[in-house]
PDB file of C-alpha atoms in Angstrom:
ATOM      1  CA  MET A1227      -6.312 -18.084  24.589  1.00 67.00           C
ATOM      2  CA  THR A1228      -4.089 -20.171  22.338  1.00 78.00           C
ATOM      3  CA  ASP A1229      -0.430 -21.163  22.436  1.00 93.00           C
ATOM      4  CA  LEU A1230       0.242 -19.704  19.017  1.00 97.00           C
ATOM      5  CA  LYS A1231       3.237 -17.445  18.518  1.00 98.00           C
ATOM      6  CA  ILE A1232       2.414 -14.778  15.926  1.00 98.00           C
ATOM      7  CA  GLY A1233       4.624 -11.727  15.406  1.00 98.00           C
ATOM      8  CA  VAL A1234       3.887  -8.370  13.796  1.00 98.00           C
ATOM      9  CA  VAL A1235       6.344  -6.852  11.339  1.00 98.00           C
ATOM     10  CA  GLY A1236       5.945  -3.107  11.617  1.00 97.00           C
ATOM     11  CA  ILE A1237       7.194   0.133  13.120  1.00 95.00           C
ATOM     12  CA  PRO A1238       7.505  -0.155  16.917  1.00 96.00           C
ATOM     13  CA  GLY A1239       5.477   2.545  18.664  1.00 96.00           C
ATOM     14  CA  LYS A1240       3.288   3.289  15.644  1.00 95.00           C
ATOM     15  CA  TRP A1241      -0.436   3.021  16.325  1.00 96.00           C
ATOM     16  CA  SER A1242      -1.355   0.552  13.565  1.00 96.00           C
ATOM     17  CA  THR A1243       1.521  -1.776  14.466  1.00 97.00           C
ATOM     18  CA  GLU A1244       0.838  -1.705  18.195  1.00 98.00           C
ATOM     19  CA  VAL A1245      -2.951  -2.068  17.947  1.00 98.00           C
ATOM     20  CA  LEU A1246      -2.515  -5.210  15.837  1.00 98.00           C
ATOM     21  CA  ALA A1247       0.066  -6.577  18.288  1.00 98.00           C
ATOM     22  CA  ASP A1248      -2.388  -5.804  21.107  1.00 98.00           C
ATOM     23  CA  ALA A1249      -5.169  -7.727  19.383  1.00 98.00           C
ATOM     24  CA  LEU A1250      -2.957 -10.764  18.781  1.00 98.00           C
ATOM     25  CA  GLU A1251      -1.577 -10.687  22.322  1.00 98.00           C
ATOM     26  CA  ALA A1252      -5.105 -10.576  23.773  1.00 97.00           C
ATOM     27  CA  ARG A1253      -5.906 -13.794  21.898  1.00 97.00           C
ATOM     28  CA  THR A1254      -2.635 -15.712  22.221  1.00 97.00           C
ATOM     29  CA  GLY A1255      -0.736 -14.280  25.201  1.00 97.00           C
ATOM     30  CA  PHE A1256       2.274 -13.748  22.919  1.00 97.00           C
ATOM     31  CA  ARG A1257       3.616 -10.422  21.711  1.00 97.00           C
ATOM     32  CA  CYS A1258       6.413  -9.821  19.224  1.00 97.00           C
ATOM     33  CA  VAL A1259       6.861  -6.614  17.236  1.00 98.00           C
ATOM     34  CA  VAL A1260       9.567  -6.879  14.590  1.00 97.00           C
ATOM     35  CA  ASP A1261      11.460  -3.932  13.139  1.00 96.00           C
ATOM     36  CA  MET A1262      13.121  -5.279  10.005  1.00 96.00           C
ATOM     37  CA  ALA A1263      15.947  -2.785  10.464  1.00 95.00           C
ATOM     38  CA  ASP A1264      17.068  -4.988  13.374  1.00 95.00           C
ATOM     39  CA  ALA A1265      16.662  -8.332  11.587  1.00 97.00           C
ATOM     40  CA  VAL A1266      19.609 -10.595  10.736  1.00 98.00           C
ATOM     41  CA  LEU A1267      19.278 -13.342   8.136  1.00 98.00           C
ATOM     42  CA  ASP A1268      21.698 -16.182   8.909  1.00 98.00           C
ATOM     43  CA  LEU A1269      21.504 -18.640   6.036  1.00 97.00           C
ATOM     44  CA  GLU A1270      24.149 -20.956   7.477  1.00 97.00           C
ATOM     45  CA  ASN A1271      22.032 -21.559  10.561  1.00 96.00           C
ATOM     46  CA  ARG A1272      18.713 -21.131   8.740  1.00 96.00           C
ATOM     47  CA  ALA A1273      17.576 -18.352  11.017  1.00 98.00           C
ATOM     48  CA  LEU A1274      16.046 -14.895  10.730  1.00 98.00           C
ATOM     49  CA  VAL A1275      16.635 -13.209  14.057  1.00 98.00           C
ATOM     50  CA  ALA A1276      15.279  -9.926  15.446  1.00 96.00           C
ATOM     51  CA  ASN A1277      15.658  -8.821  19.071  1.00 90.00           C
ATOM     52  CA  GLY A1278      16.797 -12.306  20.067  1.00 93.00           C
ATOM     53  CA  GLN A1279      13.765 -14.007  18.514  1.00 95.00           C
ATOM     54  CA  ASN A1280      14.232 -16.480  15.679  1.00 97.00           C
ATOM     55  CA  LEU A1281      11.327 -15.568  13.445  1.00 98.00           C
ATOM     56  CA  CYS A1282      11.656 -18.896  11.625  1.00 98.00           C
ATOM     57  CA  GLY A1283      10.389 -20.565  14.802  1.00 97.00           C
ATOM     58  CA  LEU A1284       7.126 -18.603  14.951  1.00 98.00           C
ATOM     59  CA  ASP A1285       3.756 -19.903  13.822  1.00 98.00           C
ATOM     60  CA  GLY A1286       2.982 -16.758  11.889  1.00 98.00           C
ATOM     61  CA  LEU A1287       4.027 -13.234  10.981  1.00 98.00           C
ATOM     62  CA  VAL A1288       1.756 -10.375   9.963  1.00 98.00           C
ATOM     63  CA  ILE A1289       3.398  -7.711   7.815  1.00 98.00           C
ATOM     64  CA  LYS A1290       1.709  -4.499   8.894  1.00 96.00           C
ATOM     65  CA  LYS A1291       4.476  -2.194   7.696  1.00 93.00           C
ATOM     66  CA  ILE A1292       7.729  -3.288   6.111  1.00 92.00           C
ATOM     67  CA  SER A1293       9.446   0.116   6.386  1.00 87.00           C
ATOM     68  CA  GLN A1294       8.635   3.715   7.244  1.00 82.00           C
ATOM     69  CA  GLU A1295       9.072   4.712   3.596  1.00 79.00           C
ATOM     70  CA  TYR A1296       9.149   2.540   0.495  1.00 78.00           C
ATOM     71  CA  SER A1297      12.432   2.122  -1.377  1.00 79.00           C
ATOM     72  CA  PRO A1298      14.220  -0.654  -3.271  1.00 84.00           C
ATOM     73  CA  ALA A1299      15.567  -1.739   0.154  1.00 87.00           C
ATOM     74  CA  THR A1300      11.980  -2.642   1.032  1.00 90.00           C
ATOM     75  CA  LEU A1301      12.216  -5.459  -1.501  1.00 93.00           C
ATOM     76  CA  ASP A1302      15.323  -6.772   0.277  1.00 95.00           C
ATOM     77  CA  ARG A1303      13.415  -6.908   3.578  1.00 96.00           C
ATOM     78  CA  LEU A1304      10.662  -8.872   1.900  1.00 97.00           C
ATOM     79  CA  GLU A1305      13.202 -11.329   0.524  1.00 97.00           C
ATOM     80  CA  MET A1306      14.457 -11.908   4.072  1.00 98.00           C
ATOM     81  CA  LEU A1307      10.892 -12.653   5.147  1.00 98.00           C
ATOM     82  CA  ARG A1308      10.471 -14.926   2.133  1.00 97.00           C
ATOM     83  CA  PHE A1309      13.127 -17.147   3.684  1.00 98.00           C
ATOM     84  CA  ALA A1310      11.098 -17.425   6.907  1.00 98.00           C
ATOM     85  CA  GLU A1311       8.089 -18.271   4.771  1.00 98.00           C
ATOM     86  CA  ALA A1312      10.051 -21.090   3.120  1.00 97.00           C
ATOM     87  CA  CYS A1313      10.880 -22.379   6.603  1.00 97.00           C
ATOM     88  CA  GLY A1314       7.171 -22.913   7.249  1.00 97.00           C
ATOM     89  CA  VAL A1315       6.123 -19.633   8.886  1.00 98.00           C
ATOM     90  CA  ARG A1316       2.661 -18.470   7.731  1.00 98.00           C
ATOM     91  CA  ILE A1317       3.007 -14.876   6.563  1.00 98.00           C
ATOM     92  CA  PHE A1318       0.085 -12.486   6.098  1.00 98.00           C
ATOM     93  CA  SER A1319       0.002 -11.306   3.356  1.00 97.00           C
ATOM     94  CA  ARG A1320       2.318 -13.671   1.512  1.00 97.00           C
ATOM     95  CA  THR A1321       5.603 -12.131   0.447  1.00 97.00           C
ATOM     96  CA  ARG A1322       4.976 -12.800  -3.253  1.00 95.00           C
ATOM     97  CA  SER A1323       1.726 -10.827  -2.995  1.00 95.00           C
ATOM     98  CA  ILE A1324       3.411  -7.837  -1.369  1.00 95.00           C
ATOM     99  CA  LEU A1325       6.392  -7.968  -3.737  1.00 92.00           C
ATOM    100  CA  GLY A1326       3.939  -7.270  -6.549  1.00 89.00           C
ATOM    101  CA  LEU A1327       2.681  -4.100  -4.878  1.00 92.00           C
ATOM    102  CA  VAL A1328       5.562  -2.225  -3.267  1.00 90.00           C
ATOM    103  CA  ASN A1329       6.767  -1.045  -6.671  1.00 91.00           C
ATOM    104  CA  ARG A1330       4.016   1.210  -8.093  1.00 94.00           C
ATOM    105  CA  LEU A1331       4.726   0.121 -11.663  1.00 95.00           C
ATOM    106  CA  SER A1332       4.393  -3.558 -10.833  1.00 95.00           C
ATOM    107  CA  CYS A1333       0.986  -2.889  -9.256  1.00 95.00           C
ATOM    108  CA  THR A1334      -0.135  -0.801 -12.230  1.00 97.00           C
ATOM    109  CA  VAL A1335       0.881  -3.412 -14.806  1.00 97.00           C
ATOM    110  CA  THR A1336      -1.038  -6.111 -12.921  1.00 97.00           C
ATOM    111  CA  LEU A1337      -4.129  -3.890 -12.790  1.00 98.00           C
ATOM    112  CA  ALA A1338      -3.824  -3.041 -16.483  1.00 97.00           C
ATOM    113  CA  ASN A1339      -3.437  -6.723 -17.401  1.00 98.00           C
ATOM    114  CA  ALA A1340      -6.635  -7.432 -15.449  1.00 97.00           C
ATOM    115  CA  GLY A1341      -8.521  -4.760 -17.412  1.00 98.00           C
ATOM    116  CA  ILE A1342      -9.065  -2.497 -14.391  1.00 98.00           C
ATOM    117  CA  ALA A1343      -9.980   1.149 -15.116  1.00 97.00           C
ATOM    118  CA  MET A1344      -7.176   3.552 -14.148  1.00 97.00           C
ATOM    119  CA  PRO A1345      -6.221   7.132 -15.004  1.00 97.00           C
ATOM    120  CA  ALA A1346      -4.317   7.442 -18.289  1.00 97.00           C
ATOM    121  CA  THR A1347      -0.738   6.467 -17.443  1.00 98.00           C
ATOM    122  CA  CYS A1348       2.646   6.947 -19.103  1.00 98.00           C
ATOM    123  CA  VAL A1349       5.956   5.419 -17.985  1.00 98.00           C
ATOM    124  CA  THR A1350       9.173   6.583 -19.597  1.00 98.00           C
ATOM    125  CA  GLU A1351      12.798   7.578 -19.082  1.00 98.00           C
ATOM    126  CA  ASN A1352      12.564  10.103 -21.910  1.00 98.00           C
ATOM    127  CA  ILE A1353      11.977  13.769 -21.003  1.00 97.00           C
ATOM    128  CA  ASP A1354      10.550  14.604 -24.435  1.00 97.00           C
ATOM    129  CA  ALA A1355       7.999  11.788 -24.128  1.00 98.00           C
ATOM    130  CA  ALA A1356       7.079  12.828 -20.585  1.00 98.00           C
ATOM    131  CA  CYS A1357       6.592  16.431 -21.667  1.00 97.00           C
ATOM    132  CA  ALA A1358       4.404  15.329 -24.581  1.00 97.00           C
ATOM    133  CA  ALA A1359       2.299  13.198 -22.229  1.00 98.00           C
ATOM    134  CA  VAL A1360       1.685  16.114 -19.859  1.00 97.00           C
ATOM    135  CA  GLN A1361       0.625  18.290 -22.776  1.00 96.00           C
ATOM    136  CA  ARG A1362      -1.642  15.529 -24.078  1.00 96.00           C
ATOM    137  CA  PHE A1363      -3.225  14.993 -20.661  1.00 97.00           C
ATOM    138  CA  GLY A1364      -3.481  18.709 -19.864  1.00 96.00           C
ATOM    139  CA  GLY A1365      -1.895  17.981 -16.488  1.00 96.00           C
ATOM    140  CA  ALA A1366      -0.273  14.993 -14.808  1.00 97.00           C
ATOM    141  CA  VAL A1367       0.839  13.735 -11.420  1.00 96.00           C
ATOM    142  CA  PHE A1368       4.397  12.382 -11.429  1.00 97.00           C
ATOM    143  CA  LYS A1369       4.761   9.583  -8.877  1.00 96.00           C
ATOM    144  CA  PRO A1370       7.882   7.896  -7.507  1.00 95.00           C
ATOM    145  CA  LEU A1371       7.860   4.152  -8.048  1.00 93.00           C
ATOM    146  CA  PHE A1372       8.464   3.643  -4.320  1.00 90.00           C
ATOM    147  CA  SER A1373       6.387   5.906  -2.071  1.00 81.00           C
ATOM    148  CA  THR A1374       3.398   6.002   0.273  1.00 75.00           C
ATOM    149  CA  LYS A1375       0.854   8.664   1.258  1.00 70.00           C
ATOM    150  CA  ALA A1376       1.631  10.774  -1.836  1.00 73.00           C
ATOM    151  CA  ARG A1377       5.203  11.447  -0.717  1.00 81.00           C
ATOM    152  CA  GLY A1378       7.326  12.752  -3.559  1.00 89.00           C
ATOM    153  CA  MET A1379       4.432  13.198  -5.948  1.00 93.00           C
ATOM    154  CA  THR A1380       4.628  16.270  -8.166  1.00 94.00           C
ATOM    155  CA  LEU A1381       1.862  17.970 -10.128  1.00 95.00           C
ATOM    156  CA  MET A1382       2.809  19.170 -13.621  1.00 96.00           C
ATOM    157  CA  ASP A1383       0.477  21.485 -15.584  1.00 95.00           C
ATOM    158  CA  ALA A1384       0.549  21.760 -19.387  1.00 93.00           C
ATOM    159  CA  ASP A1385      -0.093  25.517 -19.214  1.00 92.00           C
ATOM    160  CA  GLU A1386       3.182  26.190 -17.369  1.00 89.00           C
ATOM    161  CA  GLY A1387       5.007  26.608 -20.673  1.00 88.00           C
ATOM    162  CA  GLU A1388       7.312  24.077 -22.280  1.00 91.00           C
ATOM    163  CA  ALA A1389      10.566  25.466 -20.868  1.00 94.00           C
ATOM    164  CA  VAL A1390       9.270  25.496 -17.292  1.00 95.00           C
ATOM    165  CA  LEU A1391       7.655  22.087 -17.728  1.00 96.00           C
ATOM    166  CA  ARG A1392      10.817  20.499 -19.104  1.00 96.00           C
ATOM    167  CA  LYS A1393      12.845  21.918 -16.197  1.00 96.00           C
ATOM    168  CA  LYS A1394      10.405  20.496 -13.635  1.00 97.00           C
ATOM    169  CA  ILE A1395      10.420  17.115 -15.363  1.00 97.00           C
ATOM    170  CA  ALA A1396      14.232  17.092 -15.489  1.00 97.00           C
ATOM    171  CA  ASP A1397      14.345  17.914 -11.765  1.00 97.00           C
ATOM    172  CA  PHE A1398      11.942  15.054 -11.012  1.00 97.00           C
ATOM    173  CA  LYS A1399      13.998  12.668 -13.147  1.00 97.00           C
ATOM    174  CA  VAL A1400      17.126  13.256 -11.033  1.00 97.00           C
ATOM    175  CA  GLU A1401      15.631  11.143  -8.236  1.00 94.00           C
ATOM    176  CA  ASN A1402      13.306   9.114 -10.476  1.00 96.00           C
ATOM    177  CA  PRO A1403      15.099   7.858 -13.620  1.00 96.00           C
ATOM    178  CA  VAL A1404      12.006   5.875 -14.642  1.00 97.00           C
ATOM    179  CA  MET A1405       9.209   8.439 -14.638  1.00 98.00           C
ATOM    180  CA  TYR A1406       5.684   7.302 -13.841  1.00 98.00           C
ATOM    181  CA  LEU A1407       2.969   9.848 -14.580  1.00 98.00           C
ATOM    182  CA  GLN A1408      -0.801   9.716 -14.545  1.00 97.00           C
ATOM    183  CA  LYS A1409      -3.334  12.117 -15.966  1.00 97.00           C
ATOM    184  CA  LYS A1410      -4.617  14.448 -13.264  1.00 94.00           C
ATOM    185  CA  VAL A1411      -8.295  13.658 -12.800  1.00 93.00           C
ATOM    186  CA  ASN A1412     -10.938  15.798 -11.114  1.00 89.00           C
ATOM    187  CA  LEU A1413     -11.880  14.116  -7.848  1.00 86.00           C
ATOM    188  CA  SER A1414     -13.788  17.082  -6.376  1.00 80.00           C
ATOM    189  CA  GLY A1415     -11.550  16.862  -3.315  1.00 83.00           C
ATOM    190  CA  ARG A1416     -12.501  13.301  -2.417  1.00 90.00           C
ATOM    191  CA  ASP A1417     -11.305   9.752  -2.992  1.00 93.00           C
ATOM    192  CA  LEU A1418     -12.149   6.413  -1.410  1.00 96.00           C
ATOM    193  CA  GLY A1419     -10.482   3.637   0.554  1.00 97.00           C
ATOM    194  CA  MET A1420     -12.319   0.331   0.099  1.00 98.00           C
ATOM    195  CA  VAL A1421     -11.367  -2.282   2.685  1.00 98.00           C
ATOM    196  CA  PHE A1422     -11.032  -6.035   2.090  1.00 98.00           C
ATOM    197  CA  LEU A1423     -10.143  -8.907   4.420  1.00 98.00           C
ATOM    198  CA  GLY A1424      -9.281 -12.224   2.804  1.00 98.00           C
ATOM    199  CA  GLY A1425     -10.884 -10.960  -0.397  1.00 98.00           C
ATOM    200  CA  ASP A1426     -14.171 -10.139   1.365  1.00 98.00           C
ATOM    201  CA  TYR A1427     -15.456  -6.570   1.313  1.00 98.00           C
ATOM    202  CA  LEU A1428     -15.679  -4.895   4.747  1.00 98.00           C
ATOM    203  CA  GLY A1429     -16.563  -1.272   4.048  1.00 98.00           C
ATOM    204  CA  THR A1430     -15.518   2.065   2.581  1.00 98.00           C
ATOM    205  CA  TYR A1431     -14.281   5.396   3.856  1.00 97.00           C
ATOM    206  CA  ALA A1432     -13.650   8.668   2.042  1.00 96.00           C
ATOM    207  CA  ARG A1433     -10.560  10.864   2.279  1.00 93.00           C
ATOM    208  CA  VAL A1434     -11.643  14.480   1.911  1.00 91.00           C
ATOM    209  CA  ALA A1435      -9.239  17.361   1.223  1.00 82.00           C
ATOM    210  CA  GLN A1436      -9.457  20.227   3.715  1.00 72.00           C
ATOM    211  CA  THR A1437      -6.641  22.566   2.759  1.00 66.00           C
ATOM    212  CA  GLY A1438      -7.085  23.158  -0.966  1.00 61.00           C
ATOM    213  CA  SER A1439      -4.402  20.571  -1.707  1.00 56.00           C
ATOM    214  CA  TRP A1440      -4.700  18.713  -5.023  1.00 52.00           C
ATOM    215  CA  ASN A1441      -4.448  15.405  -3.119  1.00 56.00           C
ATOM    216  CA  THR A1442      -6.615  14.104  -0.287  1.00 53.00           C
ATOM    217  CA  THR A1443      -4.117  12.261   1.909  1.00 60.00           C
ATOM    218  CA  ILE A1444      -4.201  12.708   5.662  1.00 57.00           C
ATOM    219  CA  LEU A1445      -0.518  13.667   5.415  1.00 56.00           C
ATOM    220  CA  HIS A1446      -1.649  16.715   3.419  1.00 54.00           C
ATOM    221  CA  GLY A1447      -4.510  17.703   5.724  1.00 57.00           C
ATOM    222  CA  GLY A1448      -7.324  15.469   4.528  1.00 77.00           C
ATOM    223  CA  LYS A1449      -9.848  13.879   6.873  1.00 91.00           C
ATOM    224  CA  TYR A1450     -11.806  10.632   6.917  1.00 94.00           C
ATOM    225  CA  GLU A1451     -15.558  10.444   6.364  1.00 94.00           C
ATOM    226  CA  PRO A1452     -18.059   7.582   5.931  1.00 95.00           C
ATOM    227  CA  TYR A1453     -19.071   6.599   2.413  1.00 96.00           C
ATOM    228  CA  THR A1454     -21.559   4.065   1.068  1.00 97.00           C
ATOM    229  CA  PRO A1455     -20.655   2.773  -2.424  1.00 97.00           C
ATOM    230  CA  ASP A1456     -23.013   1.048  -4.847  1.00 97.00           C
ATOM    231  CA  ASP A1457     -22.640  -2.593  -5.840  1.00 98.00           C
ATOM    232  CA  ASP A1458     -20.846  -1.776  -9.111  1.00 98.00           C
ATOM    233  CA  LEU A1459     -18.152   0.162  -7.263  1.00 98.00           C
ATOM    234  CA  ILE A1460     -17.672  -2.650  -4.752  1.00 98.00           C
ATOM    235  CA  ASP A1461     -17.347  -5.108  -7.627  1.00 98.00           C
ATOM    236  CA  LEU A1462     -14.707  -2.923  -9.318  1.00 98.00           C
ATOM    237  CA  ALA A1463     -12.624  -2.743  -6.136  1.00 98.00           C
ATOM    238  CA  ARG A1464     -13.033  -6.470  -5.529  1.00 98.00           C
ATOM    239  CA  ARG A1465     -11.761  -7.241  -9.031  1.00 98.00           C
ATOM    240  CA  ALA A1466      -8.848  -4.841  -8.542  1.00 98.00           C
ATOM    241  CA  GLN A1467      -7.578  -6.542  -5.384  1.00 98.00           C
ATOM    242  CA  ALA A1468      -8.250 -10.114  -6.478  1.00 98.00           C
ATOM    243  CA  PRO A1469      -5.060 -10.717  -8.568  1.00 97.00           C
ATOM    244  CA  PHE A1470      -2.847  -9.936  -5.570  1.00 97.00           C
ATOM    245  CA  GLU A1471      -4.437 -12.466  -3.164  1.00 97.00           C
ATOM    246  CA  LEU A1472      -3.874 -10.269  -0.120  1.00 98.00           C
ATOM    247  CA  ASP A1473      -5.066 -11.069   3.382  1.00 98.00           C
ATOM    248  CA  PHE A1474      -5.830  -7.418   4.137  1.00 98.00           C
ATOM    249  CA  THR A1475      -5.834  -4.430   1.826  1.00 98.00           C
ATOM    250  CA  THR A1476      -7.354  -1.083   0.965  1.00 97.00           C
ATOM    251  CA  VAL A1477      -8.174  -0.268  -2.657  1.00 98.00           C
ATOM    252  CA  ASP A1478      -7.781   3.425  -3.506  1.00 96.00           C
ATOM    253  CA  VAL A1479     -10.591   4.564  -5.791  1.00 97.00           C
ATOM    254  CA  GLY A1480     -11.253   7.907  -7.488  1.00 95.00           C
ATOM    255  CA  LEU A1481     -14.687   9.048  -8.638  1.00 94.00           C
ATOM    256  CA  THR A1482     -14.420  11.068 -11.848  1.00 93.00           C
ATOM    257  CA  GLY A1483     -16.889  12.498 -14.339  1.00 90.00           C
ATOM    258  CA  ASP A1484     -15.965   9.641 -16.668  1.00 91.00           C
ATOM    259  CA  GLY A1485     -16.527   6.953 -14.040  1.00 94.00           C
ATOM    260  CA  PRO A1486     -14.528   5.404 -11.194  1.00 96.00           C
ATOM    261  CA  VAL A1487     -10.803   4.666 -11.521  1.00 97.00           C
ATOM    262  CA  ILE A1488      -8.404   2.637  -9.412  1.00 97.00           C
ATOM    263  CA  PHE A1489      -5.260   4.412  -8.244  1.00 96.00           C
ATOM    264  CA  GLU A1490      -3.640   1.518  -6.418  1.00 95.00           C
ATOM    265  CA  VAL A1491      -4.094  -1.521  -4.228  1.00 97.00           C
ATOM    266  CA  SER A1492      -2.331  -1.128  -0.883  1.00 95.00           C
ATOM    267  CA  ALA A1493       0.250  -3.705   0.144  1.00 92.00           C
ATOM    268  CA  PHE A1494      -0.776  -3.366   3.785  1.00 91.00           C
ATOM    269  CA  GLY A1495      -4.066  -1.474   4.081  1.00 90.00           C
ATOM    270  CA  GLY A1496      -4.942   1.338   6.482  1.00 87.00           C
ATOM    271  CA  PHE A1497      -6.359   0.655   9.948  1.00 95.00           C
ATOM    272  CA  LYS A1498      -6.982   4.263  10.949  1.00 94.00           C
ATOM    273  CA  GLY A1499      -9.061   5.177   7.909  1.00 94.00           C
ATOM    274  CA  ALA A1500     -11.117   2.006   8.343  1.00 96.00           C
ATOM    275  CA  LEU A1501     -11.757   2.821  12.013  1.00 97.00           C
ATOM    276  CA  GLU A1502     -12.340   6.575  11.823  1.00 95.00           C
ATOM    277  CA  GLY A1503     -14.080   6.658   8.456  1.00 95.00           C
ATOM    278  CA  ALA A1504     -16.003   3.395   8.387  1.00 96.00           C
ATOM    279  CA  SER A1505     -16.156   2.264  12.055  1.00 97.00           C
ATOM    280  CA  ILE A1506     -14.304  -0.952  11.137  1.00 97.00           C
ATOM    281  CA  ASP A1507     -12.077  -2.419  13.859  1.00 98.00           C
ATOM    282  CA  ALA A1508      -9.653  -3.806  11.297  1.00 98.00           C
ATOM    283  CA  ALA A1509      -7.010  -4.838  13.825  1.00 98.00           C
ATOM    284  CA  THR A1510      -9.399  -7.141  15.691  1.00 98.00           C
ATOM    285  CA  LEU A1511     -10.861  -8.608  12.509  1.00 98.00           C
ATOM    286  CA  TYR A1512      -7.420  -9.133  11.021  1.00 98.00           C
ATOM    287  CA  ALA A1513      -6.120 -10.797  14.195  1.00 98.00           C
ATOM    288  CA  ASP A1514      -9.019 -13.266  14.117  1.00 98.00           C
ATOM    289  CA  HIS A1515      -8.384 -13.916  10.400  1.00 98.00           C
ATOM    290  CA  VAL A1516      -4.686 -14.593  11.051  1.00 98.00           C
ATOM    291  CA  ILE A1517      -5.324 -16.943  13.962  1.00 98.00           C
ATOM    292  CA  ALA A1518      -7.854 -18.884  11.906  1.00 97.00           C
ATOM    293  CA  GLY A1519      -5.369 -19.144   9.058  1.00 97.00           C
ATOM    294  CA  VAL A1520      -2.527 -20.346  11.262  1.00 98.00           C
ATOM    295  CA  SER A1521      -4.813 -22.824  13.054  1.00 95.00           C
ATOM    296  CA  ALA A1522      -6.258 -24.336   9.874  1.00 89.00           C
TER     297      ALA A1522
END
C-alpha cells in the first residue's frame, strides 16, 4: 500500500474504467473516477476540479476513456487535462500523445510518415474525387474523423452505379465535410488487436465477425479469440505504436492477401479484448506500470 493519489479519467460505471480504478485502489487505498463532463477548469485559481477533487493536486491521472464517443469536444477535454499536466500531475498516456490519435486523420498521417503499411487511403472534401477513389478501389469504407468501434462508418461499393454512389457520398458528407475513405480489404472476417504496455508487447487477440457484418467489432456482433502472431507482425505493430509514445495501447491490424496492414493505433487500448481474447489482465499490469511511473 502506498500513499499515492492516482485518479482514473473514464466513464463511471463502465467496466474498463471501474476495473482500473479497482486495481489502483487495491494498491494505494485511494479511489477517484473522473467524468470530464463534470470537470471545471479554473485558470484564475489554477485548479481543475471534478466532484470536489482538485485534480491538479493528484500524483497521477490515467486516461482510460476521455468521452463516450469521440468528437471535437474530446480535444477540449484533453486540453483541460493538459493544464493539470503542466501543474505537475503525471498523466498516462501524456495528453500530447493522445491528442495525436483522437482525430483519425492525425493518426493516419503519423503512420504514413513513419512508413507503416495501411490500406489505400484518400482524404478529400470533393465529392467527385471521393467517387473516383471508390471506383478506383472497387469499394471503400468511409470513416468519420472522430469515432470509435466503427460507429458512423459506411461501406461504399463501386458497382452500385455512379448516381447511387454520389448520393451516398453526399449524404455522408453532410456530417463529415472532410471525407476519409480507405480501400475495403478482404480480412476473411477477422482482424487483430495487438497489446502494448510502455512500448513492450504483451499479446494479441483476434476479433472475429459472427453475423456476416463487413466489420469485426464487438459492437457489430464480433467475438474475441486468441491469436499467436509471428515476429514480423509483432515488429510491424511495435513500429506503428512507437511514434505515439503511449503508456498503454492496442494496435489494430488487418491480415490481407497482400500482407498485414495497420488500421489504427488506439488512444486508450481495450481491456476486455486483452482479457477475453488473450488472457491478459491489462488493468492490473497497467496499474503497476502507473504506480512505478509516478514513484520514479
